[in-house]
């Protein structure tokens, strides 16, 4: 209410930070649908509610980064659809705990451990090994896959070398030999004794162990658990009923205790189309047999089928294979049928979304579709099929033969789950992603820049007064930054609508970061903390949606209001200390009170460091950053390493200088008359003072050359004389 | 993988919890728009981005519950639009710190305090009081508003009584007399000396104090601060430019140093329509003059205007009124112009939403619209005008004369902000809401039921094992509960789309609560903790959106992962103790070890109580509830009060019984011959044994009657004899 002169501020209206109508108001989410092979508008069947079935792990081994690629991609899509687009997602995932791979692995592990624990003579073991290697050699001869062949041949090589050594009488221990021939031996033992393995706990122990590991990996990656998890072992009765119905609908037949899906009947039916996802792969027998499983593609098994493209719904179990009763005798479900049955049990006859890795498209997902259509006699089960792209390692396919197989646990030893997520986010979920040192370095840099910005803004927010005094009139700088902020938000919306384009979103987030940092640098202490907090909150909101920053996942009312985070408790004390220290330091600088300054350094570098607080002395004031002690230690280590490199470089330089100096000094101690004497390859005769007169061939030197040599001689004389002082 | 008998489970597919296509997939948000007076689909101008201008407080007094009604309503709408529907909201609010009410209040407060601090004789004060009361009597004579007249007359009554008392010589202190006549005296002093108040800090001190109080109230109510807050005192130059443009566009004129909006010119222009919101109120001079302000409706001021419906854009300031320079001389902005100018400065020439209390529709918002249209020569400024309904107190209008005026601070002494919110949520934002004891009791009950449910679920979640063991196969109960859960989510979506229908949403939430509790009661320890956690998370999510549960508002990465809340730190210890205690208690119950049982009670009632943890011994196990100590104390007090009531009732009952017993005993001590003697109103003669023979009129009694009396006599004899034993 104070009289002020009027700044005639003619064009203020133009400077509003809000532009009207820059983007379409009807932007909605589109998703890349494998069924149509294009981006389609996403319209769930039932309002905001979305039903989703996702193919989960087959639990017989550790999950690797290829698995991480899929689970992370779907976790990000799920979070964006739920927390950004507001869908109520009901997410069902299965665990495959009946499978030929599981049977083989469990049986072989068991027989191998049993073999190892028994007493054998060296001769017996060598004989077994030879036999086992023979089997592997046969396998190799039949193998058409290059990768698998390469792995087999390296296994054979190792095994043969170990057996040779043992035969030579080199002092190899028996357990070492057995371990070196582990895979071939296991195979041999399985052939011999596999049928004797009847204790079902042997299979259950394996699947339970690896399912537990799977959950641990997902928790470590911050992947949300499904709303419902279904296990095949819990669903055998339902599967039997489902298969019976498919038979009675005429799309499957029993043969020798197994049941097969009749692909010819199905694909010739006017209501159905077989292999909706990848019709071009029909007839790819290698893919089909991979899907049927190792134990289910023997010649006699293949003969049971009416047509070569038919696949098993129910497999008769041989001795040594777990079995459940059924109208067709004891057996177990085929691989594809489980997903059809469990999805329908929980979600009903249709679902909005089905997801899986790109390698599951054919035959797994195509057969799932056929089964459900055959069961319900419909032609519409899933509306959107989403497939996560492959993962490559430094540009190469991940494979055991290339020895670039990386488990999730191994990856998490190098990078945090936040860093992995930031790297995954820079790739479109449906595209191939390359996991490389470079990609991870970029993610680490992005994380660092974000953290730094958040720390700076938090410091500002804590220093911004509460209530009335915290609100200031906006100047053009705030209007400009806010205008750009709104535009970036709008562009990010467009990107996320575009089949959840996270690479573009992340690029825009980095742009917003740069704009904000530029604003802070320009305005310094006049920067508007509220606007920056709005920007930081928006960025935090997106990073939480992406799972990079953990969510508040509490239920209901919390115990106390203060429980909002350790920062609320700690920050006031840290700021009080920082302000006090700053005042003390100012006085100390003025009065040149060195011990006080040392104390100021000490409290910053020791006391606050131990509390995880970083104090940065800037020109305007001290910035307080709650970083955490571990991060500070890491930072200090990095600094130390950098210092060490510098120190070493300096030392090297010093050594070089000293060396040069020493050389010079040694040079100076040479008498002028001797200085050319060791150059017999150049000169053959010298005068009294030791200056050359003839070259190496006995030819006299030119006047000019002699003059030049005299000058050198005189210079050396000077050095020699002064070195003697 | 264990062989099991097959339960032929024929109809499992029907039992899926997900029904297809029950609601329309195209539901979108509709809002009740005051401009069209109906619910309209909400389509922002620019994608997801929403610009919003909200009328803020005039800061000269404490905010009351009527204000809370508006700010809470818009806060809830803003949160739902942002956090539920996903809009990026840019929310601008003004603070009116130039206003006739402010000038009057600041000047009168100042003059009154000055008067009170000076020495006066009693006679002088009485004379001033008489004069002041005369002014009030004149005011009363002219007042047409019933409420205001009633308030005036009660003020006069109090003042007159105080003056009478002082005149009588009753020992009234001078300060008490002055305080009793405060309002009339202030008015008198303002008339006499108002023009001498020139120090602008007097006005600023008042507005700054009440703006600070406003922010405190909003923080206490958990109302989010605006993204931008604009103050009129910061915008006078921009207002001058804006008014100049309106004049040059031909819609306003200068008159005697003031500038008025030409409503006739505007409403006769083919491009405009005056009073778009409430055209039927044009000509309501009382409303118009209320809008112009007390200092601006004197006869000479009204004569300056060309037409009676014209209103001030710029007011020439008289002495004692704060003034800023302008092309028309020193003055200040009119009330309506500020909002037009500040909204356009920050948001540009159009905005999606404008909000305010229902009483601001006319003339304030209608004049805002006219001003912006006159400035830009457009006919479209705001797309959606939302007005919060009135608040009544126990069914009556809130008014100072009814003495039911409740400030926000007072309301917060009785109820928490969460409870107030729950009460507000049970009313549609656009309807009148009744603030009553009943409504608040209902809200308290709702909060209690929700808290109880969350505590029970948290206990289950903490006991549910991590990883593989936490996932169980769903039975029909889970499918049924989940099916209902999905339906309720869908219905809540429909309700929120329907102009943010919070009453229906809250009713559905309570329904979900009941369903969940029924499921828990039925399943007990077999209840699926993951499904219940999903439900509790959804409820928490909505309650956070509504502001009932505080949000996680942190920025960026937190300092430590453990900082997720005190519960994560405390719960494992509490559960360990509870489990240990349970085991001890079991043994103690078996072995009847009373001292151990006492210890078990003690640790529950004393130790854990002090830690804010409630242990509830249930048949299945001990439920652990992290309630907080304050809440536990409150609960215990409530229990004590209930016990006390019970105890008193019991005591009362005991007394009654004793009384009856005593009467009986006294009765027994009467000799049979005297037992009828005091019934002289019934009988006049008695035989030797004292049994009546004639009635009160001297007539002999019938045989039958005498027989009956004899029986009574014999009974008394028995009692008498036994009482003497």
CSV table of C-alpha atoms in Angstrom, one decimal, chain A residues 100-402:
chain,number,residue,atom,x,y,z
A,100,UNK,CA,10.5,-80.4,-19.5
A,101,UNK,CA,13.4,-78.2,-18.7
A,102,UNK,CA,12.5,-78.4,-15.0
A,103,UNK,CA,12.2,-82.2,-15.1
A,104,UNK,CA,15.6,-82.5,-16.9
A,105,UNK,CA,17.4,-80.1,-14.6
A,106,UNK,CA,16.0,-81.5,-11.4
A,107,UNK,CA,16.6,-85.1,-12.3
A,108,UNK,CA,20.1,-84.5,-13.6
A,109,UNK,CA,21.1,-82.3,-10.6
A,110,UNK,CA,19.8,-85.0,-8.3
A,111,UNK,CA,21.5,-87.9,-10.1
A,112,UNK,CA,24.8,-86.0,-10.5
A,113,UNK,CA,24.9,-85.1,-6.8
A,114,UNK,CA,24.1,-88.7,-5.9
A,115,UNK,CA,26.9,-90.0,-8.2
A,116,UNK,CA,29.4,-87.6,-6.8
A,117,UNK,CA,28.6,-88.6,-3.2
A,118,UNK,CA,29.3,-92.3,-3.9
A,119,UNK,CA,32.7,-94.1,-4.0
A,120,UNK,CA,34.0,-94.8,-7.4
A,121,UNK,CA,37.3,-96.1,-8.8
A,122,UNK,CA,39.2,-93.8,-11.1
A,123,UNK,CA,38.8,-96.3,-13.9
A,124,UNK,CA,35.0,-96.5,-13.5
A,125,UNK,CA,34.8,-92.7,-13.6
A,126,UNK,CA,37.0,-92.4,-16.6
A,127,UNK,CA,34.8,-95.1,-18.3
A,128,UNK,CA,31.6,-93.2,-17.4
A,129,UNK,CA,33.1,-89.9,-18.6
A,130,UNK,CA,34.1,-91.4,-22.0
A,131,UNK,CA,30.7,-92.8,-22.4
A,132,UNK,CA,29.2,-89.4,-21.5
A,133,UNK,CA,31.4,-87.5,-23.9
A,134,UNK,CA,30.3,-89.9,-26.6
A,135,UNK,CA,26.7,-88.9,-26.0
A,136,UNK,CA,27.7,-85.2,-26.3
A,137,UNK,CA,29.6,-85.8,-29.5
A,138,UNK,CA,26.4,-87.4,-31.0
A,139,UNK,CA,24.5,-84.4,-29.8
A,140,UNK,CA,27.0,-82.1,-31.5
A,141,UNK,CA,26.8,-84.0,-34.7
A,142,UNK,CA,23.0,-83.5,-34.8
A,143,UNK,CA,22.9,-79.9,-33.6
A,144,UNK,CA,22.0,-77.3,-36.3
A,145,UNK,CA,21.9,-74.2,-34.1
A,146,UNK,CA,25.4,-72.5,-34.3
A,147,UNK,CA,25.3,-71.2,-30.7
A,148,UNK,CA,24.3,-74.4,-29.2
A,149,UNK,CA,26.9,-76.3,-31.3
A,150,UNK,CA,29.6,-74.0,-30.1
A,151,UNK,CA,28.6,-74.4,-26.5
A,152,UNK,CA,28.5,-78.2,-26.9
A,153,UNK,CA,31.9,-78.3,-28.5
A,154,UNK,CA,33.5,-76.2,-25.8
A,155,UNK,CA,31.9,-78.5,-23.1
A,156,UNK,CA,33.3,-81.5,-24.9
A,157,UNK,CA,36.8,-79.9,-25.1
A,158,UNK,CA,36.9,-79.2,-21.4
A,159,UNK,CA,35.7,-82.7,-20.6
A,160,UNK,CA,38.1,-84.4,-22.9
A,161,UNK,CA,41.0,-82.4,-21.5
A,162,UNK,CA,40.1,-83.4,-17.9
A,163,UNK,CA,39.8,-87.1,-18.8
A,164,UNK,CA,43.2,-87.0,-20.7
A,165,UNK,CA,44.8,-85.5,-17.7
A,166,UNK,CA,43.3,-88.1,-15.4
A,167,UNK,CA,44.3,-90.9,-17.7
A,168,UNK,CA,47.9,-89.5,-17.8
A,169,UNK,CA,48.0,-90.0,-14.1
A,170,UNK,CA,48.4,-86.2,-13.4
A,171,UNK,CA,47.3,-85.8,-9.8
A,172,UNK,CA,43.7,-84.8,-10.5
A,173,UNK,CA,41.2,-85.4,-7.6
A,174,UNK,CA,38.2,-87.5,-8.5
A,175,UNK,CA,35.7,-84.8,-7.5
A,176,UNK,CA,37.5,-82.3,-9.8
A,177,UNK,CA,37.3,-84.7,-12.7
A,178,UNK,CA,33.6,-85.4,-12.1
A,179,UNK,CA,32.9,-81.6,-11.9
A,180,UNK,CA,34.8,-80.9,-15.1
A,181,UNK,CA,32.6,-83.4,-17.0
A,182,UNK,CA,29.4,-82.4,-15.1
A,183,UNK,CA,27.1,-81.7,-18.0
A,184,UNK,CA,27.8,-84.8,-20.1
A,185,UNK,CA,27.9,-87.0,-17.0
A,186,UNK,CA,24.5,-85.7,-15.9
A,187,UNK,CA,23.1,-86.5,-19.3
A,188,UNK,CA,24.5,-90.0,-19.1
A,189,UNK,CA,23.2,-90.6,-15.6
A,190,UNK,CA,19.8,-89.3,-16.7
A,191,UNK,CA,19.7,-91.7,-19.6
A,192,UNK,CA,20.6,-94.6,-17.4
A,193,UNK,CA,18.6,-93.8,-14.2
A,194,UNK,CA,16.3,-90.9,-15.0
A,195,UNK,CA,13.3,-93.2,-14.9
A,196,UNK,CA,14.0,-94.1,-11.3
A,197,UNK,CA,13.5,-90.6,-10.0
A,198,UNK,CA,10.0,-90.7,-8.6
A,199,UNK,CA,10.2,-88.5,-5.5
A,200,UNK,CA,8.2,-85.4,-6.5
A,201,UNK,CA,10.0,-83.3,-3.9
A,202,UNK,CA,13.0,-83.3,-6.1
A,203,UNK,CA,11.1,-81.3,-8.7
A,204,UNK,CA,9.4,-79.1,-6.1
A,205,UNK,CA,12.6,-78.2,-4.4
A,206,UNK,CA,14.1,-76.9,-7.6
A,207,UNK,CA,11.1,-74.8,-8.7
A,208,UNK,CA,10.6,-73.4,-5.2
A,209,UNK,CA,14.2,-72.3,-4.9
A,210,UNK,CA,14.2,-70.5,-8.3
A,211,UNK,CA,10.7,-69.0,-7.8
A,212,UNK,CA,12.0,-67.5,-4.5
A,213,UNK,CA,15.1,-66.2,-6.4
A,214,UNK,CA,12.8,-64.7,-9.0
A,215,UNK,CA,10.8,-62.7,-6.4
A,216,UNK,CA,14.1,-61.5,-4.8
A,217,UNK,CA,15.3,-60.3,-8.2
A,218,UNK,CA,12.1,-58.5,-8.9
A,219,UNK,CA,12.1,-56.8,-5.5
A,220,UNK,CA,15.7,-55.7,-6.1
A,221,UNK,CA,14.6,-54.3,-9.5
A,222,UNK,CA,11.7,-52.5,-7.9
A,223,UNK,CA,9.3,-54.4,-10.2
A,224,UNK,CA,5.7,-54.4,-8.7
A,225,UNK,CA,4.3,-57.8,-7.8
A,226,UNK,CA,1.3,-59.1,-9.7
A,227,UNK,CA,-2.2,-58.7,-8.2
A,228,UNK,CA,-2.6,-62.5,-8.7
A,229,UNK,CA,0.1,-65.1,-9.2
A,230,UNK,CA,-1.0,-68.5,-10.6
A,231,UNK,CA,1.1,-71.7,-10.5
A,232,UNK,CA,0.6,-74.5,-12.9
A,233,UNK,CA,0.9,-77.1,-10.1
A,234,UNK,CA,-2.2,-75.4,-8.5
A,235,UNK,CA,-4.2,-75.6,-11.8
A,236,UNK,CA,-3.9,-79.2,-13.1
A,237,UNK,CA,-7.6,-80.1,-12.4
A,238,UNK,CA,-8.8,-76.9,-14.2
A,239,UNK,CA,-6.4,-77.7,-17.1
A,240,UNK,CA,-7.9,-81.2,-17.5
A,241,UNK,CA,-11.4,-79.7,-17.7
A,242,UNK,CA,-10.3,-77.2,-20.2
A,243,UNK,CA,-8.7,-79.8,-22.4
A,244,UNK,CA,-11.8,-82.0,-22.2
A,245,UNK,CA,-13.9,-79.1,-23.5
A,246,UNK,CA,-11.5,-78.5,-26.4
A,247,UNK,CA,-11.7,-82.2,-27.3
A,248,UNK,CA,-15.5,-82.1,-27.1
A,249,UNK,CA,-15.5,-79.0,-29.3
A,250,UNK,CA,-13.6,-81.0,-31.9
A,251,UNK,CA,-10.3,-79.2,-31.8
A,252,UNK,CA,-8.2,-81.8,-30.0
A,253,UNK,CA,-7.7,-85.5,-29.9
A,254,UNK,CA,-6.2,-88.1,-27.6
A,255,UNK,CA,-3.3,-90.2,-28.8
A,256,UNK,CA,-1.4,-92.8,-26.8
A,257,UNK,CA,-2.3,-91.1,-23.5
A,258,UNK,CA,-1.4,-87.6,-24.7
A,259,UNK,CA,-3.8,-85.0,-26.1
A,260,UNK,CA,-2.9,-82.9,-29.1
A,261,UNK,CA,-4.4,-79.7,-30.6
A,262,UNK,CA,-5.7,-80.3,-34.1
A,263,UNK,CA,-4.2,-77.3,-36.0
A,264,UNK,CA,-5.6,-78.4,-39.3
A,265,UNK,CA,-9.1,-78.7,-37.9
A,266,UNK,CA,-8.8,-75.3,-36.3
A,267,UNK,CA,-7.3,-73.4,-39.2
A,268,UNK,CA,-9.8,-74.8,-41.7
A,269,UNK,CA,-12.7,-73.8,-39.4
A,270,UNK,CA,-14.4,-70.7,-40.9
A,271,UNK,CA,-14.5,-69.0,-37.5
A,272,UNK,CA,-10.8,-69.3,-36.7
A,273,UNK,CA,-7.4,-68.3,-38.0
A,274,UNK,CA,-4.4,-70.1,-36.7
A,275,UNK,CA,-1.2,-68.1,-35.7
A,276,UNK,CA,-2.8,-64.7,-35.6
A,277,UNK,CA,0.4,-63.1,-34.3
A,278,UNK,CA,3.0,-64.7,-36.6
A,279,UNK,CA,1.2,-66.6,-39.4
A,280,UNK,CA,4.4,-66.6,-41.4
A,281,UNK,CA,6.0,-68.9,-38.8
A,282,UNK,CA,3.5,-71.7,-39.2
A,283,UNK,CA,5.5,-74.8,-40.2
A,284,UNK,CA,8.6,-73.6,-38.3
A,285,UNK,CA,9.2,-77.0,-36.8
A,286,UNK,CA,12.3,-75.9,-34.9
A,287,UNK,CA,10.3,-73.2,-33.0
A,288,UNK,CA,7.4,-75.6,-32.5
A,289,UNK,CA,9.6,-78.4,-31.1
A,290,UNK,CA,11.4,-75.9,-28.8
A,291,UNK,CA,7.9,-75.1,-27.5
A,292,UNK,CA,7.0,-78.8,-27.0
A,293,UNK,CA,10.0,-79.4,-24.8
A,294,UNK,CA,13.1,-81.7,-24.9
A,295,UNK,CA,11.2,-84.7,-23.4
A,296,UNK,CA,8.3,-84.4,-25.9
A,297,UNK,CA,9.9,-84.5,-29.3
A,298,UNK,CA,11.2,-88.1,-29.6
A,299,UNK,CA,10.3,-89.8,-32.8
A,300,UNK,CA,7.6,-91.9,-31.3
A,301,UNK,CA,6.0,-88.8,-29.7
A,302,UNK,CA,6.1,-87.0,-33.0
A,303,UNK,CA,4.4,-90.0,-34.6
A,304,UNK,CA,1.4,-89.7,-32.3
A,305,UNK,CA,0.4,-86.4,-33.9
A,306,UNK,CA,-2.1,-86.3,-36.8
A,307,UNK,CA,-0.3,-83.3,-38.4
A,308,UNK,CA,3.2,-82.0,-38.0
A,309,UNK,CA,2.0,-78.6,-36.7
A,310,UNK,CA,-0.2,-80.1,-33.9
A,311,UNK,CA,1.0,-79.4,-30.4
A,312,UNK,CA,0.5,-81.1,-27.0
A,313,UNK,CA,-2.2,-80.0,-24.6
A,314,UNK,CA,-1.6,-82.9,-22.3
A,315,UNK,CA,1.5,-85.1,-22.2
A,316,UNK,CA,1.5,-88.7,-21.0
A,317,UNK,CA,4.3,-89.0,-18.4
A,318,UNK,CA,6.9,-91.6,-18.7
A,319,UNK,CA,8.6,-93.0,-15.6
A,320,UNK,CA,10.7,-90.3,-14.0
A,321,UNK,CA,8.4,-87.6,-15.1
A,322,UNK,CA,5.9,-86.1,-12.6
A,323,UNK,CA,2.3,-87.1,-13.4
A,324,UNK,CA,-1.2,-86.2,-12.4
A,325,UNK,CA,-4.3,-88.4,-13.0
A,326,UNK,CA,-6.5,-87.6,-16.0
A,327,UNK,CA,-9.1,-89.2,-18.1
A,328,UNK,CA,-6.2,-90.1,-20.5
A,329,UNK,CA,-4.0,-91.7,-17.9
A,330,UNK,CA,-1.3,-90.1,-15.8
A,331,UNK,CA,0.4,-87.2,-17.4
A,332,UNK,CA,1.1,-83.4,-17.2
A,333,UNK,CA,-0.1,-80.3,-19.0
A,334,UNK,CA,1.6,-79.0,-22.2
A,335,UNK,CA,3.3,-75.7,-22.0
A,336,UNK,CA,0.9,-73.5,-23.8
A,337,UNK,CA,-2.3,-74.7,-22.2
A,338,UNK,CA,-1.5,-73.4,-18.7
A,339,UNK,CA,-1.6,-69.7,-19.7
A,340,UNK,CA,-4.9,-70.1,-21.5
A,341,UNK,CA,-6.5,-71.8,-18.5
A,342,UNK,CA,-5.1,-69.6,-15.7
A,343,UNK,CA,-5.8,-66.4,-17.6
A,344,UNK,CA,-9.5,-67.4,-18.2
A,345,UNK,CA,-9.9,-68.7,-14.6
A,346,UNK,CA,-9.0,-65.3,-13.1
A,347,UNK,CA,-10.0,-62.9,-15.9
A,348,UNK,CA,-12.8,-64.6,-17.7
A,349,UNK,CA,-13.3,-65.2,-21.4
A,350,UNK,CA,-11.6,-61.9,-22.6
A,351,UNK,CA,-8.8,-59.7,-21.4
A,352,UNK,CA,-7.5,-56.3,-22.5
A,353,UNK,CA,-3.8,-56.9,-22.5
A,354,UNK,CA,-1.5,-59.9,-22.8
A,355,UNK,CA,2.3,-59.5,-22.5
A,356,UNK,CA,5.5,-61.5,-22.9
A,357,UNK,CA,8.9,-61.4,-24.4
A,358,UNK,CA,9.2,-61.2,-28.2
A,359,UNK,CA,10.4,-64.8,-28.4
A,360,UNK,CA,7.1,-66.0,-27.0
A,361,UNK,CA,5.1,-64.8,-30.0
A,362,UNK,CA,5.3,-68.1,-31.8
A,363,UNK,CA,4.4,-70.7,-31.0
A,364,UNK,CA,3.5,-69.9,-27.3
A,365,UNK,CA,1.1,-67.0,-27.7
A,366,UNK,CA,-0.3,-68.1,-31.0
A,367,UNK,CA,-1.1,-71.5,-29.4
A,368,UNK,CA,-2.6,-69.8,-26.3
A,369,UNK,CA,-4.9,-67.8,-28.6
A,370,UNK,CA,-6.0,-71.0,-30.5
A,371,UNK,CA,-6.7,-72.9,-27.3
A,372,UNK,CA,-9.0,-70.2,-25.8
A,373,UNK,CA,-10.8,-69.7,-29.1
A,374,UNK,CA,-11.3,-73.4,-29.4
A,375,UNK,CA,-12.6,-73.6,-25.8
A,376,UNK,CA,-15.0,-70.7,-26.0
A,377,UNK,CA,-15.7,-71.0,-29.8
A,378,UNK,CA,-15.1,-67.3,-30.1
A,379,UNK,CA,-12.6,-65.5,-32.2
A,380,UNK,CA,-11.7,-62.7,-29.8
A,381,UNK,CA,-9.7,-63.3,-26.6
A,382,UNK,CA,-7.0,-60.6,-26.2
A,383,UNK,CA,-7.4,-57.1,-27.5
A,384,UNK,CA,-3.8,-55.9,-27.1
A,385,UNK,CA,-0.8,-58.2,-27.3
A,386,UNK,CA,2.4,-56.3,-26.2
A,387,UNK,CA,5.9,-57.9,-26.7
A,388,UNK,CA,9.0,-56.5,-25.1
A,389,UNK,CA,12.0,-56.2,-27.4
A,390,UNK,CA,15.2,-58.3,-27.1
A,391,UNK,CA,18.2,-57.4,-25.1
A,392,UNK,CA,21.7,-57.4,-26.6
A,393,UNK,CA,25.0,-57.1,-24.8
A,394,UNK,CA,27.4,-54.6,-26.2
A,395,UNK,CA,25.7,-55.1,-29.6
A,396,UNK,CA,25.9,-58.9,-29.5
A,397,UNK,CA,23.2,-61.5,-28.8
A,398,UNK,CA,23.3,-62.7,-25.2
A,399,UNK,CA,24.2,-66.4,-25.3
A,400,UNK,CA,26.0,-68.9,-23.1
A,401,UNK,CA,28.4,-69.7,-25.9
A,402,UNK,CA,29.5,-66.1,-26.2
